Amino acid sequence: WNKGQISPFWFLWNDLPRKAEQRYVDRLIDMFKTRPNMFIARGGNNRVGAAADFLVAQKCDSLYIFSDFEDFVDEEVCTELGQKLGRAKVKTYVQPAAARTEHLAVMSRRVAGRSMGRELPALTDLLRPQKEEAAPIAVAVKQELPVPEGVRFATPRKERPVDPKLGYNHNRWWDDNYRERFKQELKVVEYPNFDIVVNGPEARALIYLKTKEGFVQSPIVFGYYSHKPLFEESSGKTYYPRRKWLRNAEEPKFDGNEFTWKMILEDEITFDVIFWFKEDMLTGTYTAQIPPNGESDGAFIFFSVPPVGLERGDTYFAPDFPGGLDLDQLRQVMAHNHATFYLPVQAEERLGVSWSRLGFKKGENVCPYNILYRTLPDGVREVTIGGRSFGERRLQARTTSNNLLLSTGTYRADIELWEGFQCRLVRPRDERRRERVVKTEAISFSIE
C-alpha cells in the first residue's frame, strides 16, 4: 500500500473500543485523512455487501482487515468479504490483535484460511512504534473556556421562525414536495416554556423553546418515518425510499387533550400518530399497520435536535453569533452546552458491550456539545439537553416506560452534538402490539 498499490485499509468505526488511548485514535484518523487508498465505513444493515461492491468497483487488488487495541476480528465479516472478493480475484488479508490470546490466534488462523488470506504484522506497529514510550496518564484539569467576542448566549427573538441565514425552520424552501407535505398549520399550543406548532396534512410538530424575553434557537422537530423497499433489477440492489403518503383517512383533529393524524400510506397501509397534551408536557406515540407480503417498513417516530450552527464557507453562523465564528471558536462556545443520555441497567446485558466500545456506561452520561462522538448509544431511556445556548430552558425527552427504549441517529459516523442528532422510538413488528395504541410505548417531552 505504501508503494502506490491500490490495497485499502477498511476501518469499521464502531469496531474500535473507546479504551484505546486517544493519541492512537488521532494518529489512525490522520492516517486515513492523508492516504487516498483507505476508507472508513460505518456499521449498517448491509455494510459487508456495500463494502465489497465498493472495493470491486474501485478495482482494488487486495484488502487488509485488521483488528487492534485488544479487539477481535469478526469471523463472519471476514468470511463473507473473503468469499465475495475472492470471486472477483481480490485477495483478503487478516491479522489478529497485537495482544494475542490463544483464542484469538486460533480463530485468526481459521479465518485467514477461510477468507483466502494470510496474517500480516499488527497495525499497532504502524500506530505505536516500539521506540515510543507510552505517555503517562494525566488528570484533566477543567478550565473555563473563553467566550469569543460577539457571542450572546440564548439570544431571544419575538417571532417563532428563526432567520434562515442563522438557523433552521425546517420548511425546505427549495423542496416543493416537502413543503406540500407539511403546508398546513393545524394547531398552535402555547406553554410558558415552549410553543408547539402542529402541521399537516402529514404528521409533524415543531417545538419552539422560549424564555421570558422570547424564542431561542431553532425548533425541535417531531415526525414519523416509513419506507417501502424498491428492488432495482438493473443493478440488483434494493433501495428504501420513503413510503408515500396518499391521503388522510379523516382530517387531523383535536379531541379533548388528544390530537391524532390518521394517515394512509402506499399500499393502503394505515399509520396513525397520536399526541397527548398536558400542562408543560407533550407525549407522542404511533400505530402502524404491518405491510403486505412480509415487506419491511422501518416504521418509527422521532424527534430531531437541530444544529446550533449553520456553515457557510467555513464560517459558522447562529442567532447567538450572527457575525460568524470559525470552527475553533465555535467549539469554545459549544463547550457550554451538553446532552445527558440515561442508559438503564435493564438494557446493560443486551447493549453493555456496545455502550462500552462507544465510551458510554449504564446510568447518566453527560456529553459536551464540542466533543467528537463516533456514534451515539441505543437503548436510551432519557435524553436531557441544556446549556448556556438554551438560556434557563432544559429539554427532557424520555420513554414512558422501560418496555421500549430510544434509538439514536446521527448524520455520519463521527459527529459533534452541536451538529444535531435524532432519537427514534421503534415499536416491535408485532401486529398485536404495533397496530394498537399502547401508552407505555411513547415519548414524553417536557421543558424545564
GROMACS .gro file of C-alpha atoms in nm:
model
  448
    1TRP     CA    1   0.000   0.000   0.000
    2ASN     CA    2   0.291   0.237   0.057
    3LYS     CA    3   0.428   0.168  -0.290
    4GLY     CA    4   0.136   0.304  -0.487
    5GLN     CA    5  -0.070  -0.015  -0.497
    6ILE     CA    6  -0.445   0.002  -0.451
    7SER     CA    7  -0.468  -0.201  -0.129
    8PRO     CA    8  -0.703  -0.019   0.106
    9PHE     CA    9  -0.747  -0.048   0.477
   10TRP     CA   10  -1.113  -0.081   0.571
   11PHE     CA   11  -1.176   0.063   0.914
   12LEU     CA   12  -1.510  -0.012   1.081
   13TRP     CA   13  -1.564   0.289   1.303
   14ASN     CA   14  -1.783   0.103   1.551
   15ASP     CA   15  -1.522  -0.170   1.600
   16LEU     CA   16  -1.264   0.046   1.778
   17PRO     CA   17  -1.325   0.044   2.155
   18ARG     CA   18  -1.309   0.374   2.339
   19LYS     CA   19  -1.047   0.222   2.572
   20ALA     CA   20  -0.784   0.291   2.306
   21GLU     CA   21  -0.580   0.593   2.412
   22GLN     CA   22  -0.692   0.899   2.222
   23ARG     CA   23  -0.350   0.977   2.075
   24TYR     CA   24  -0.351   0.642   1.895
   25VAL     CA   25  -0.700   0.704   1.764
   26ASP     CA   26  -0.595   1.052   1.645
   27ARG     CA   27  -0.298   0.904   1.463
   28LEU     CA   28  -0.521   0.648   1.295
   29ILE     CA   29  -0.763   0.920   1.183
   30ASP     CA   30  -0.476   1.129   1.048
   31MET     CA   31  -0.356   0.826   0.851
   32PHE     CA   32  -0.697   0.787   0.692
   33LYS     CA   33  -0.712   1.156   0.604
   34THR     CA   34  -0.374   1.159   0.432
   35ARG     CA   35  -0.385   0.830   0.240
   36PRO     CA   36  -0.630   0.805  -0.051
   37ASN     CA   37  -0.627   0.424  -0.054
   38MET     CA   38  -0.808   0.390   0.279
   39PHE     CA   39  -1.171   0.447   0.368
   40ILE     CA   40  -1.381   0.443   0.680
   41ALA     CA   41  -1.709   0.253   0.688
   42ARG     CA   42  -1.989   0.267   0.940
   43GLY     CA   43  -2.192  -0.027   1.066
   44GLY     CA   44  -2.522  -0.080   0.887
   45ASN     CA   45  -2.767  -0.339   0.762
   46ASN     CA   46  -2.555  -0.425   0.458
   47ARG     CA   47  -2.210  -0.295   0.540
   48VAL     CA   48  -2.028  -0.606   0.412
   49GLY     CA   49  -2.206  -0.622   0.079
   50ALA     CA   50  -2.174  -0.248   0.022
   51ALA     CA   51  -1.804  -0.256   0.108
   52ALA     CA   52  -1.740  -0.549  -0.125
   53ASP     CA   53  -1.921  -0.377  -0.413
   54PHE     CA   54  -1.725  -0.058  -0.349
   55LEU     CA   55  -1.390  -0.238  -0.349
   56VAL     CA   56  -1.466  -0.428  -0.668
   57ALA     CA   57  -1.578  -0.107  -0.840
   58GLN     CA   58  -1.251   0.061  -0.736
   59LYS     CA   59  -1.056  -0.229  -0.892
   60CYS     CA   60  -0.864  -0.297  -0.572
   61ASP     CA   61  -0.609  -0.577  -0.579
   62SER     CA   62  -0.625  -0.665  -0.208
   63LEU     CA   63  -0.791  -0.582   0.122
   64TYR     CA   64  -0.625  -0.576   0.464
   65ILE     CA   65  -0.868  -0.640   0.752
   66PHE     CA   66  -0.712  -0.559   1.086
   67SER     CA   67  -0.808  -0.579   1.449
   68ASP     CA   68  -0.632  -0.373   1.708
   69PHE     CA   69  -0.634  -0.241   2.063
   70GLU     CA   70  -0.724  -0.586   2.203
   71ASP     CA   71  -1.024  -0.602   1.976
   72PHE     CA   72  -1.117  -0.907   1.768
   73VAL     CA   73  -1.156  -1.000   1.404
   74ASP     CA   74  -1.520  -1.066   1.320
   75GLU     CA   75  -1.518  -1.413   1.169
   76GLU     CA   76  -1.845  -1.373   0.978
   77VAL     CA   77  -1.738  -1.040   0.829
   78CYS     CA   78  -1.404  -1.181   0.717
   79THR     CA   79  -1.557  -1.494   0.570
   80GLU     CA   80  -1.827  -1.311   0.377
   81LEU     CA   81  -1.588  -1.047   0.247
   82GLY     CA   82  -1.332  -1.310   0.153
   83GLN     CA   83  -1.590  -1.505  -0.044
   84LYS     CA   84  -1.734  -1.201  -0.221
   85LEU     CA   85  -1.397  -1.051  -0.308
   86GLY     CA   86  -1.239  -1.386  -0.390
   87ARG     CA   87  -1.485  -1.432  -0.674
   88ALA     CA   88  -1.358  -1.100  -0.812
   89LYS     CA   89  -0.996  -1.217  -0.764
   90VAL     CA   90  -0.932  -0.968  -0.483
   91LYS     CA   91  -0.709  -1.107  -0.207
   92THR     CA   92  -0.818  -1.059   0.153
   93TYR     CA   93  -0.561  -1.039   0.433
   94VAL     CA   94  -0.646  -1.063   0.804
   95GLN     CA   95  -0.444  -1.033   1.124
   96PRO     CA   96  -0.519  -1.061   1.495
   97ALA     CA   97  -0.471  -0.805   1.770
   98ALA     CA   98  -0.117  -0.729   1.881
   99ALA     CA   99  -0.202  -0.853   2.232
  100ARG     CA  100  -0.257  -1.215   2.130
  101THR     CA  101  -0.453  -1.472   2.323
  102GLU     CA  102  -0.480  -1.840   2.244
  103HIS     CA  103  -0.839  -1.795   2.134
  104LEU     CA  104  -0.751  -1.506   1.905
  105ALA     CA  105  -0.457  -1.684   1.748
  106VAL     CA  106  -0.657  -2.000   1.677
  107MET     CA  107  -0.953  -1.805   1.543
  108SER     CA  108  -0.739  -1.582   1.326
  109ARG     CA  109  -0.569  -1.879   1.156
  110ARG     CA  110  -0.907  -2.032   1.082
  111VAL     CA  111  -1.042  -1.705   0.947
  112ALA     CA  112  -0.730  -1.647   0.739
  113GLY     CA  113  -0.769  -1.986   0.577
  114ARG     CA  114  -1.138  -1.945   0.504
  115SER     CA  115  -1.103  -1.590   0.371
  116MET     CA  116  -0.820  -1.672   0.128
  117GLY     CA  117  -0.566  -1.451   0.302
  118ARG     CA  118  -0.266  -1.465   0.530
  119GLU     CA  119  -0.163  -1.298   0.854
  120LEU     CA  120   0.021  -0.967   0.840
  121PRO     CA  121   0.202  -0.766   1.108
  122ALA     CA  122  -0.020  -0.597   1.365
  123LEU     CA  123  -0.129  -0.245   1.283
  124THR     CA  124  -0.006  -0.133   1.627
  125ASP     CA  125   0.345  -0.144   1.484
  126LEU     CA  126   0.240   0.136   1.249
  127LEU     CA  127   0.050   0.335   1.507
  128ARG     CA  128   0.274   0.274   1.806
  129PRO     CA  129   0.641   0.229   1.714
  130GLN     CA  130   0.837   0.017   1.961
  131LYS     CA  131   1.079   0.300   2.038
  132GLU     CA  132   0.794   0.520   2.157
  133GLU     CA  133   0.726   0.510   2.527
  134ALA     CA  134   0.370   0.537   2.645
  135ALA     CA  135   0.288   0.877   2.786
  136PRO     CA  136   0.175   0.884   3.149
  137ILE     CA  137  -0.197   0.919   3.208
  138ALA     CA  138  -0.264   1.278   3.308
  139VAL     CA  139  -0.552   1.403   3.517
  140ALA     CA  140  -0.753   1.652   3.314
  141VAL     CA  141  -0.796   1.989   3.482
  142LYS     CA  142  -1.126   2.151   3.394
  143GLN     CA  143  -1.077   2.509   3.282
  144GLU     CA  144  -1.339   2.763   3.184
  145LEU     CA  145  -1.309   2.831   2.813
  146PRO     CA  146  -1.315   3.192   2.698
  147VAL     CA  147  -1.622   3.311   2.511
  148PRO     CA  148  -1.532   3.463   2.171
  149GLU     CA  149  -1.621   3.823   2.106
  150GLY     CA  150  -1.963   3.881   1.952
  151VAL     CA  151  -2.133   3.583   2.121
  152ARG     CA  152  -2.453   3.637   2.317
  153PHE     CA  153  -2.594   3.316   2.459
  154ALA     CA  154  -2.967   3.241   2.416
  155THR     CA  155  -3.033   3.547   2.201
  156PRO     CA  156  -3.414   3.595   2.211
  157ARG     CA  157  -3.640   3.682   1.917
  158LYS     CA  158  -4.003   3.789   1.911
  159GLU     CA  159  -4.124   3.569   1.623
  160ARG     CA  160  -4.118   3.190   1.618
  161PRO     CA  161  -3.940   3.145   1.281
  162VAL     CA  162  -3.565   3.190   1.301
  163ASP     CA  163  -3.369   3.392   1.045
  164PRO     CA  164  -3.296   3.132   0.770
  165LYS     CA  165  -2.942   3.270   0.740
  166LEU     CA  166  -2.879   3.183   1.105
  167GLY     CA  167  -3.089   2.876   1.183
  168TYR     CA  168  -3.326   2.605   1.064
  169ASN     CA  169  -3.702   2.649   1.020
  170HIS     CA  170  -3.731   2.303   0.859
  171ASN     CA  171  -3.953   2.429   0.577
  172ARG     CA  172  -3.707   2.345   0.296
  173TRP     CA  173  -3.797   2.629   0.064
  174TRP     CA  174  -3.618   2.451  -0.224
  175ASP     CA  175  -3.822   2.130  -0.183
  176ASP     CA  176  -4.178   2.168  -0.314
  177ASN     CA  177  -4.270   1.814  -0.210
  178TYR     CA  178  -4.154   1.874   0.146
  179ARG     CA  179  -4.348   2.199   0.169
  180GLU     CA  180  -4.663   2.028   0.042
  181ARG     CA  181  -4.635   1.751   0.299
  182PHE     CA  182  -4.646   1.991   0.595
  183LYS     CA  183  -4.804   2.303   0.443
  184GLN     CA  184  -5.095   2.330   0.689
  185GLU     CA  185  -5.062   2.486   1.033
  186LEU     CA  186  -5.331   2.290   1.216
  187LYS     CA  187  -5.284   2.398   1.575
  188VAL     CA  188  -5.060   2.610   1.797
  189VAL     CA  189  -5.036   2.509   2.163
  190GLU     CA  190  -4.868   2.766   2.385
  191TYR     CA  191  -4.698   2.690   2.716
  192PRO     CA  192  -4.488   2.918   2.939
  193ASN     CA  193  -4.162   2.745   2.839
  194PHE     CA  194  -4.233   2.639   2.480
  195ASP     CA  195  -4.481   2.651   2.191
  196ILE     CA  196  -4.587   2.355   1.976
  197VAL     CA  197  -4.686   2.415   1.613
  198VAL     CA  198  -4.880   2.117   1.475
  199ASN     CA  199  -4.856   2.073   1.095
  200GLY     CA  200  -5.042   1.871   0.832
  201PRO     CA  201  -5.163   1.704   0.626
  202GLU     CA  202  -4.881   1.464   0.722
  203ALA     CA  203  -4.780   1.431   1.085
  204ARG     CA  204  -4.523   1.681   1.208
  205ALA     CA  205  -4.482   1.917   1.502
  206LEU     CA  206  -4.227   2.189   1.575
  207ILE     CA  207  -4.129   2.259   1.936
  208TYR     CA  208  -4.006   2.615   1.996
  209LEU     CA  209  -3.820   2.686   2.319
  210LYS     CA  210  -3.885   3.026   2.472
  211THR     CA  211  -3.772   3.234   2.767
  212LYS     CA  212  -3.936   3.540   2.922
  213GLU     CA  213  -3.764   3.756   2.656
  214GLY     CA  214  -3.863   3.549   2.351
  215PHE     CA  215  -3.788   3.238   2.144
  216VAL     CA  216  -3.439   3.087   2.140
  217GLN     CA  217  -3.258   2.856   1.893
  218SER     CA  218  -3.411   2.660   1.604
  219PRO     CA  219  -3.718   2.441   1.666
  220ILE     CA  220  -3.703   2.075   1.761
  221VAL     CA  221  -3.882   1.858   1.504
  222PHE     CA  222  -4.116   1.571   1.586
  223GLY     CA  223  -4.211   1.347   1.293
  224TYR     CA  224  -4.269   0.998   1.158
  225TYR     CA  225  -4.098   0.769   0.907
  226SER     CA  226  -4.186   0.463   0.699
  227HIS     CA  227  -4.011   0.321   0.393
  228LYS     CA  228  -4.103   0.093   0.104
  229PRO     CA  229  -3.836  -0.147  -0.031
  230LEU     CA  230  -3.766  -0.098  -0.401
  231PHE     CA  231  -3.566  -0.361  -0.590
  232GLU     CA  232  -3.389  -0.234  -0.900
  233GLU     CA  233  -3.332  -0.519  -1.143
  234SER     CA  234  -3.069  -0.337  -1.349
  235SER     CA  235  -2.832  -0.301  -1.053
  236GLY     CA  236  -2.956  -0.589  -0.840
  237LYS     CA  237  -2.978  -0.355  -0.540
  238THR     CA  238  -3.262  -0.281  -0.302
  239TYR     CA  239  -3.336   0.080  -0.211
  240TYR     CA  240  -3.551   0.210   0.071
  241PRO     CA  241  -3.729   0.533  -0.030
  242ARG     CA  242  -3.983   0.695   0.198
  243ARG     CA  243  -4.325   0.533   0.177
  244LYS     CA  244  -4.551   0.789   0.010
  245TRP     CA  245  -4.842   0.949   0.189
  246LEU     CA  246  -5.164   0.902  -0.010
  247ARG     CA  247  -5.430   1.075   0.198
  248ASN     CA  248  -5.574   1.101   0.546
  249ALA     CA  249  -5.848   0.861   0.649
  250GLU     CA  250  -6.002   1.158   0.827
  251GLU     CA  251  -5.898   1.515   0.894
  252PRO     CA  252  -5.640   1.556   1.173
  253LYS     CA  253  -5.829   1.674   1.479
  254PHE     CA  254  -5.824   1.765   1.845
  255ASP     CA  255  -6.038   1.559   2.081
  256GLY     CA  256  -6.007   1.690   2.435
  257ASN     CA  257  -5.634   1.688   2.508
  258GLU     CA  258  -5.558   1.443   2.226
  259PHE     CA  259  -5.452   1.520   1.868
  260THR     CA  260  -5.449   1.244   1.604
  261TRP     CA  261  -5.332   1.206   1.244
  262LYS     CA  262  -5.488   0.906   1.067
  263MET     CA  263  -5.275   0.867   0.756
  264ILE     CA  264  -5.291   0.617   0.471
  265LEU     CA  265  -4.957   0.541   0.307
  266GLU     CA  266  -4.854   0.346  -0.003
  267ASP     CA  267  -5.016   0.001  -0.034
  268GLU     CA  268  -5.311   0.141   0.166
  269ILE     CA  269  -5.125   0.097   0.495
  270THR     CA  270  -5.258   0.292   0.791
  271PHE     CA  271  -5.017   0.494   1.004
  272ASP     CA  272  -5.158   0.691   1.299
  273VAL     CA  273  -4.967   0.942   1.512
  274ILE     CA  274  -5.118   1.042   1.845
  275PHE     CA  275  -5.031   1.335   2.076
  276TRP     CA  276  -5.147   1.387   2.432
  277PHE     CA  277  -5.116   1.738   2.571
  278LYS     CA  278  -5.074   1.805   2.940
  279GLU     CA  279  -4.952   2.111   3.125
  280ASP     CA  280  -4.589   2.168   3.020
  281MET     CA  281  -4.571   1.819   2.867
  282LEU     CA  282  -4.627   1.652   2.530
  283THR     CA  283  -4.650   1.274   2.481
  284GLY     CA  284  -4.644   1.107   2.138
  285THR     CA  285  -4.681   0.755   2.004
  286TYR     CA  286  -4.795   0.582   1.685
  287THR     CA  287  -4.965   0.277   1.540
  288ALA     CA  288  -4.861   0.128   1.206
  289GLN     CA  289  -5.020  -0.148   1.004
  290ILE     CA  290  -4.786  -0.432   0.901
  291PRO     CA  291  -4.718  -0.412   0.522
  292PRO     CA  292  -4.845  -0.691   0.295
  293ASN     CA  293  -4.631  -0.981   0.174
  294GLY     CA  294  -4.388  -0.951   0.463
  295GLU     CA  295  -4.236  -0.625   0.336
  296SER     CA  296  -4.031  -0.417   0.574
  297ASP     CA  297  -4.132  -0.061   0.651
  298GLY     CA  298  -3.884   0.053   0.918
  299ALA     CA  299  -4.164   0.247   1.089
  300PHE     CA  300  -4.081   0.482   1.375
  301ILE     CA  301  -4.147   0.825   1.519
  302PHE     CA  302  -3.861   1.058   1.602
  303PHE     CA  303  -3.753   1.393   1.732
  304SER     CA  304  -3.458   1.580   1.582
  305VAL     CA  305  -3.245   1.820   1.783
  306PRO     CA  306  -3.140   2.087   1.531
  307PRO     CA  307  -2.783   2.205   1.469
  308VAL     CA  308  -2.679   2.504   1.679
  309GLY     CA  309  -2.466   2.647   1.398
  310LEU     CA  310  -2.510   2.694   1.023
  311GLU     CA  311  -2.200   2.665   0.800
  312ARG     CA  312  -2.130   2.890   0.503
  313GLY     CA  313  -1.783   2.899   0.352
  314ASP     CA  314  -1.601   2.755   0.658
  315THR     CA  315  -1.771   3.012   0.883
  316TYR     CA  316  -2.046   2.920   1.128
  317PHE     CA  317  -2.349   3.138   1.199
  318ALA     CA  318  -2.627   3.121   1.457
  319PRO     CA  319  -2.870   3.355   1.634
  320ASP     CA  320  -2.617   3.371   1.920
  321PHE     CA  321  -2.330   3.477   1.690
  322PRO     CA  322  -2.472   3.638   1.372
  323GLY     CA  323  -2.129   3.775   1.279
  324GLY     CA  324  -1.992   3.423   1.237
  325LEU     CA  325  -1.720   3.214   1.406
  326ASP     CA  326  -1.450   2.980   1.283
  327LEU     CA  327  -1.458   2.615   1.389
  328ASP     CA  328  -1.225   2.654   1.688
  329GLN     CA  329  -1.427   2.947   1.821
  330LEU     CA  330  -1.750   2.754   1.766
  331ARG     CA  331  -1.618   2.465   1.973
  332GLN     CA  332  -1.529   2.705   2.253
  333VAL     CA  333  -1.889   2.827   2.255
  334MET     CA  334  -2.034   2.476   2.236
  335ALA     CA  335  -1.833   2.366   2.541
  336HIS     CA  336  -2.100   2.545   2.746
  337ASN     CA  337  -2.375   2.307   2.623
  338HIS     CA  338  -2.431   1.940   2.692
  339ALA     CA  339  -2.667   1.647   2.647
  340THR     CA  340  -2.721   1.373   2.905
  341PHE     CA  341  -2.809   1.020   2.790
  342TYR     CA  342  -2.950   0.792   3.059
  343LEU     CA  343  -2.886   0.424   2.982
  344PRO     CA  344  -3.092   0.192   3.206
  345VAL     CA  345  -2.943  -0.107   3.384
  346GLN     CA  346  -3.215  -0.330   3.233
  347ALA     CA  347  -3.053  -0.294   2.889
  348GLU     CA  348  -2.694  -0.348   3.004
  349GLU     CA  349  -2.685  -0.722   2.934
  350ARG     CA  350  -2.803  -0.669   2.577
  351LEU     CA  351  -2.621  -0.345   2.491
  352GLY     CA  352  -2.345  -0.310   2.751
  353VAL     CA  353  -2.061  -0.416   2.518
  354SER     CA  354  -2.176  -0.171   2.250
  355TRP     CA  355  -2.201   0.109   2.509
  356SER     CA  356  -1.851   0.036   2.636
  357ARG     CA  357  -1.698   0.046   2.290
  358LEU     CA  358  -1.852   0.387   2.230
  359GLY     CA  359  -1.733   0.518   2.566
  360PHE     CA  360  -2.071   0.509   2.742
  361LYS     CA  361  -2.183   0.328   3.056
  362LYS     CA  362  -2.508   0.248   3.235
  363GLY     CA  363  -2.664   0.540   3.416
  364GLU     CA  364  -2.614   0.906   3.330
  365ASN     CA  365  -2.366   1.001   3.056
  366VAL     CA  366  -2.303   1.375   3.033
  367CYS     CA  367  -2.183   1.459   2.680
  368PRO     CA  368  -2.041   1.805   2.599
  369TYR     CA  369  -2.153   1.955   2.269
  370ASN     CA  370  -1.797   2.012   2.142
  371ILE     CA  371  -1.663   1.655   2.168
  372LEU     CA  372  -1.637   1.413   1.873
  373TYR     CA  373  -1.851   1.101   1.913
  374ARG     CA  374  -1.815   0.801   1.684
  375THR     CA  375  -2.186   0.744   1.716
  376LEU     CA  376  -2.445   0.772   1.991
  377PRO     CA  377  -2.576   0.482   2.201
  378ASP     CA  378  -2.900   0.293   2.158
  379GLY     CA  379  -3.116   0.177   2.447
  380VAL     CA  380  -3.170   0.530   2.583
  381ARG     CA  381  -3.436   0.584   2.848
  382GLU     CA  382  -3.399   0.960   2.880
  383VAL     CA  383  -3.224   1.247   2.699
  384THR     CA  384  -3.172   1.588   2.858
  385ILE     CA  385  -3.038   1.887   2.663
  386GLY     CA  386  -2.928   2.215   2.817
  387GLY     CA  387  -2.659   2.477   2.850
  388ARG     CA  388  -2.598   2.847   2.804
  389SER     CA  389  -2.718   2.846   2.440
  390PHE     CA  390  -3.064   2.744   2.566
  391GLY     CA  391  -3.083   3.001   2.846
  392GLU     CA  392  -3.259   2.869   3.153
  393ARG     CA  393  -3.450   2.612   2.949
  394ARG     CA  394  -3.376   2.241   2.950
  395LEU     CA  395  -3.540   1.985   2.720
  396GLN     CA  396  -3.613   1.644   2.865
  397ALA     CA  397  -3.736   1.358   2.645
  398ARG     CA  398  -3.794   1.011   2.785
  399THR     CA  399  -3.981   0.693   2.708
  400THR     CA  400  -4.293   0.635   2.914
  401SER     CA  401  -4.160   0.302   3.046
  402ASN     CA  402  -3.868   0.060   3.021
  403ASN     CA  403  -4.077  -0.154   2.785
  404LEU     CA  404  -3.935   0.037   2.489
  405LEU     CA  405  -3.619   0.249   2.469
  406LEU     CA  406  -3.496   0.512   2.226
  407SER     CA  407  -3.254   0.452   1.940
  408THR     CA  408  -3.031   0.735   1.820
  409GLY     CA  409  -2.941   0.859   1.476
  410THR     CA  410  -2.655   1.076   1.354
  411TYR     CA  411  -2.581   1.213   1.009
  412ARG     CA  412  -2.243   1.046   0.968
  413ALA     CA  413  -2.002   0.816   1.151
  414ASP     CA  414  -1.833   1.079   1.370
  415ILE     CA  415  -2.017   1.388   1.484
  416GLU     CA  416  -2.029   1.661   1.746
  417LEU     CA  417  -2.361   1.721   1.916
  418TRP     CA  418  -2.385   2.084   1.804
  419GLU     CA  419  -2.436   1.945   1.451
  420GLY     CA  420  -2.769   1.795   1.558
  421PHE     CA  421  -2.887   1.441   1.624
  422GLN     CA  422  -3.204   1.233   1.627
  423CYS     CA  423  -3.379   0.997   1.870
  424ARG     CA  424  -3.626   0.736   1.748
  425LEU     CA  425  -3.898   0.524   1.902
  426VAL     CA  426  -3.931   0.196   1.712
  427ARG     CA  427  -4.220  -0.026   1.818
  428PRO     CA  428  -4.186  -0.406   1.777
  429ARG     CA  429  -4.302  -0.552   1.446
  430ASP     CA  430  -4.591  -0.736   1.606
  431GLU     CA  431  -4.938  -0.657   1.479
  432ARG     CA  432  -5.092  -0.735   1.818
  433ARG     CA  433  -4.884  -0.452   1.966
  434ARG     CA  434  -4.796  -0.214   1.683
  435GLU     CA  435  -5.149  -0.181   1.547
  436ARG     CA  436  -5.299  -0.064   1.876
  437VAL     CA  437  -5.229   0.234   2.100
  438VAL     CA  438  -5.004   0.149   2.395
  439LYS     CA  439  -4.930   0.446   2.619
  440THR     CA  440  -4.628   0.271   2.772
  441GLU     CA  441  -4.463   0.278   2.427
  442ALA     CA  442  -4.439   0.652   2.375
  443ILE     CA  443  -4.206   0.954   2.400
  444SER     CA  444  -4.275   1.221   2.660
  445PHE     CA  445  -4.135   1.576   2.621
  446SER     CA  446  -4.108   1.843   2.887
  447ILE     CA  447  -3.927   2.177   2.901
  448GLU     CA  448  -3.799   2.294   3.238
   0.00000   0.00000   0.00000
